[in-house]
Amino acid sequence: MSYGLGVLDDRESPAGIGQLDRREFLQLSGGLLSAAAFGTTVFRAAPARAHSLGEFTPDLTEDDPDVLFIHSVCQMCHSRCGIKCKIRDGVLLKIDGNPWHPNNRGEDERLSYATPLAAARHERGRLCPKGQSGIQTVYDPFRIQHPLKRTGPRGSGSWRTISWEQAFSEIAATINALIPYGVRLTQMIDPDNADVGPIANQLLFSPGRSVEGSFHDRIFKAGYGTQNYRLDHTSICETSHHVANENCLLYDHLKKKGGPTHLKPDFDGAEYMIIFGANPVEANFPMVALGRKFADMRARGGKIVVVDPRLSNSAARADQWVPVIPGGDAALGMGMARVILDGGLFNAGYLRNANPAGAGAAGEPTFTDATWLVIVQSDHPSAGLFLTAAEAGVASPVDAANPVCIAEGTGAVTEAAVSGSSPPPVVGELDPRDPGQGSVTVNGIKCRSAFGLYADRVREKTVAEYASVCGVSEQTIIELATELTAHGRKASVWTYRGVVQHTNGTYAHLAVKTLNLLIGNVDYAGGLSKGGGSYDEKKAEGGLDTSVVPGGVTPSGVRIDRAKAAYVPSKTYFSGRPAPRPWFPLATHGNFQEVVPSIQEQYPYAAKVLITYWNAWPYSVPGGRRVWEETVANEALLPLFVAISPVMGEVAAWADYILPDTTYLEKWSFPGTTPTITTKFAGFQQPVVGRFDGRTIGDNGSWTFNPEAPNEYTPYLPDTKQFTDILIGLAKAIDPSFPGTGASGFENGAPCRRAWDFFR
Ligand code: SF4
């Protein structure tokens, strides 16, 4: 099909708002250049200066007192670099890097906050070409300028513009007709199948890489109560990585609460690093920072090895490239582990710390479960699980559910207390066994330590056998393992999408990631870092806890993608095996691929409403286009489809309504960055074009001054809205008392009537 643009704008722009066409923009920016070229007094060419970032090209805008600089955050990709936008007469002329932002300059290069603003005008951080081209996003002539309503069959490209008032009222009326608001949480989709939940779940919100998660959760989760409040893209990106990390880095054993989804290598302190499929030079995030850190580490004399089937840009710039058979990463990791175990090259002292107190007493930041005992007696009801203090017969345990180990030195069965106040430090034996036995018996139960079981699994193959699986020579595997263990904690192994996007991704990631635990580098300079973190705006002086929604509700039932739900006979949705479509009890970050096929098959229930935002489902899901078009073209399968999008695309083209949101250069949010950045900071995204003049556009294109909001923001395209404003408008149209919005939408009674109320 072709994506007909139809009628995008059938009325004139309001007077007083200059929407630039390409010619006007070139005239203005060309005017700046010609003024400088002819030596007017308006612009003086800045002399080229030696700088820590190298020789800067003179930038005429920096000496022009009429050029306004506004700092914000780039969203041309997920890296979220800081940007310094240069604006004259309301026109965005240039985007540079923010010299204060940790993505854009290294720790030793960043501007001091004491730098006078006049001096800071001449400072820039690095920015990639895509970030610089963001200027073309805001001035894209194909942006949608007004809400659109479909006038022909879905996908026909026939539209007419409508007002926001009409859009909100019609969409809300349709939603309420399909899913009566008052009973959305009490009326079951199928009374005979109550476990799938109430009719609220038939409203689906599917965002992509949104930076407004806390706000759309406020609307769709706490306000509306649909279990499908965030059918986001993570599973086509890195779910296998997150699931592996959460299980490998479990931080609350008793609550079965997963650990952090990311641990990143600390380039700044590292001596040696092996990178499996992470491509920091060309494709990772934050790319600008990673490229710099990669180069800096090598310049300092650090050694970088890249494991990749291709000679990628990263591999080409590394000290060593190790080509691996695609999907063979786990075998390479296990082969290295075999070398490390057989050679006694692992950090036994680190691994033996069995609880936080034990680690603390040893001066270690983290502990491991290496010494915890696992029940290996096949006829035991808890076979395969950690032996508990109760099962071990520990007298007066801190918590009967705590794990146990065999204490180092005494050989006593000991509770490895990970809970309770002031639990004693515990150091365990790594692989205790009864004399002449392959296991240790505790209270009549046969057990092995987690480390012992891991070693057994690693030793199922020889290094030569692992070499034949992964395509890396035995000698190279030995050399990699030997060098990894020769740098103390200042070494790491980093795995990412090249490893985790195979069908064995979670297990491959675990196999390779565990090498870090063998050298004990977690939370060490030069090892693995959990990052600097960010400041919590909720805890700022005068800040609100925006996650609290007065009158908020709690979703129930199962998601349409069946993530985090088990297909078991005790559930009403169980209908014998095999299930009509798979269920995904371990998918802690959703299953984006399943969203549209599930709508198509109306399993486990029919969808009524789909709202998308930053969503490119047919483009990003392999083979997705056919099922997408078959599904969304059928109004019986999807009665209402609303796309929130600034441009026409393969998703929006099929919608019933398109609500044009602003670009990232016309909105507020608090985008963070990744743990690769070890500086604690908070990013703030703010409008850099548009007007703060309290005027809003009316239905007839006239301007109305709003005395209640003298600082009300009007985007560059004045009849578009920030995403948060769209959600507030839609929520209020669905019900005037929609939780978390309106005159007293916040916990302290403050209003949540517009985007600024939320972000200020
Ligand atoms: S790497 Fe940074 S500057 Fe480049 S597109 Fe991504 S966020 Fe923007």
mmCIF file of N, CA, C and O and ligand atoms in Angstrom, residues 74-81 103 127-128 130-132 287-288, ligand 1:
data_model
loop_
_atom_site.group_PDB
_atom_site.id
_atom_site.type_symbol
_atom_site.label_atom_id
_atom_site.label_comp_id
_atom_site.label_asym_id
_atom_site.label_seq_id
_atom_site.Cartn_x
_atom_site.Cartn_y
_atom_site.Cartn_z
ATOM 1 N N CYS A 74 18.118 15.614 23.720
ATOM 2 C CA CYS A 74 17.863 15.054 22.394
ATOM 3 C C CYS A 74 17.033 13.773 22.527
ATOM 4 O O CYS A 74 17.188 13.012 23.474
ATOM 5 N N GLN A 75 16.179 13.573 21.561
ATOM 6 C CA GLN A 75 15.411 12.318 21.531
ATOM 7 C C GLN A 75 15.389 11.759 20.109
ATOM 8 O O GLN A 75 14.461 11.044 19.740
ATOM 9 N N MET A 76 16.452 12.094 19.367
ATOM 10 C CA MET A 76 16.535 11.521 18.022
ATOM 11 C C MET A 76 16.902 10.044 18.100
ATOM 12 O O MET A 76 16.781 9.312 17.122
ATOM 13 N N CYS A 77 17.445 9.623 19.243
ATOM 14 C CA CYS A 77 17.595 8.200 19.522
ATOM 15 C C CYS A 77 17.455 8.048 21.027
ATOM 16 O O CYS A 77 17.162 8.999 21.742
ATOM 17 N N HIS A 78 17.709 6.846 21.526
ATOM 18 C CA HIS A 78 17.457 6.568 22.931
ATOM 19 C C HIS A 78 18.561 7.081 23.858
ATOM 20 O O HIS A 78 18.432 7.028 25.075
ATOM 21 N N SER A 79 19.647 7.607 23.291
ATOM 22 C CA SER A 79 20.780 7.991 24.136
ATOM 23 C C SER A 79 20.484 9.190 25.024
ATOM 24 O O SER A 79 21.052 9.342 26.085
ATOM 25 N N ARG A 80 19.611 10.066 24.565
ATOM 26 C CA ARG A 80 19.164 11.204 25.367
ATOM 27 C C ARG A 80 20.322 12.120 25.762
ATOM 28 O O ARG A 80 20.550 12.397 26.949
ATOM 29 N N CYS A 81 21.059 12.547 24.765
ATOM 30 C CA CYS A 81 22.167 13.467 25.012
ATOM 31 C C CYS A 81 21.638 14.851 25.365
ATOM 32 O O CYS A 81 20.523 15.221 24.996
ATOM 33 N N ASN A 103 26.717 12.924 28.909
ATOM 34 C CA ASN A 103 26.816 12.199 27.633
ATOM 35 C C ASN A 103 27.775 12.909 26.686
ATOM 36 O O ASN A 103 28.473 12.273 25.903
ATOM 37 N N LEU A 127 28.127 16.151 19.796
ATOM 38 C CA LEU A 127 26.778 15.727 19.402
ATOM 39 C C LEU A 127 26.898 14.990 18.075
ATOM 40 O O LEU A 127 27.626 15.421 17.188
ATOM 41 N N CYS A 128 26.181 13.903 17.945
ATOM 42 C CA CYS A 128 26.292 13.135 16.705
ATOM 43 C C CYS A 128 25.502 13.836 15.593
ATOM 44 O O CYS A 128 24.655 14.687 15.852
ATOM 45 N N LYS A 130 23.092 12.882 13.809
ATOM 46 C CA LYS A 130 21.639 12.698 13.893
ATOM 47 C C LYS A 130 21.039 13.693 14.880
ATOM 48 O O LYS A 130 19.974 14.261 14.644
ATOM 49 N N GLY A 131 21.739 13.901 15.987
ATOM 50 C CA GLY A 131 21.255 14.874 16.953
ATOM 51 C C GLY A 131 21.233 16.272 16.373
ATOM 52 O O GLY A 131 20.300 17.051 16.596
ATOM 53 N N GLN A 132 22.260 16.599 15.599
ATOM 54 C CA GLN A 132 22.297 17.929 14.982
ATOM 55 C C GLN A 132 21.169 18.105 13.973
ATOM 56 O O GLN A 132 20.671 19.209 13.754
ATOM 57 N N MET A 287 25.550 6.625 22.658
ATOM 58 C CA MET A 287 26.597 6.407 21.663
ATOM 59 C C MET A 287 27.707 7.449 21.734
ATOM 60 O O MET A 287 28.892 7.119 21.637
ATOM 61 N N VAL A 288 27.330 8.715 21.899
ATOM 62 C CA VAL A 288 28.345 9.769 21.927
ATOM 63 C C VAL A 288 29.312 9.529 23.090
ATOM 64 O O VAL A 288 30.535 9.634 22.945
HETATM 65 S S1 SF4 B 1 23.450 9.824 20.089
HETATM 66 FE FE1 SF4 B 1 22.780 11.611 21.292
HETATM 67 S S2 SF4 B 1 22.863 13.327 19.847
HETATM 68 FE FE2 SF4 B 1 22.888 11.442 18.620
HETATM 69 S S3 SF4 B 1 20.723 11.103 18.125
HETATM 70 FE FE3 SF4 B 1 21.187 9.922 19.966
HETATM 71 S S4 SF4 B 1 20.563 11.271 21.667
HETATM 72 FE FE4 SF4 B 1 20.752 12.542 19.830
#
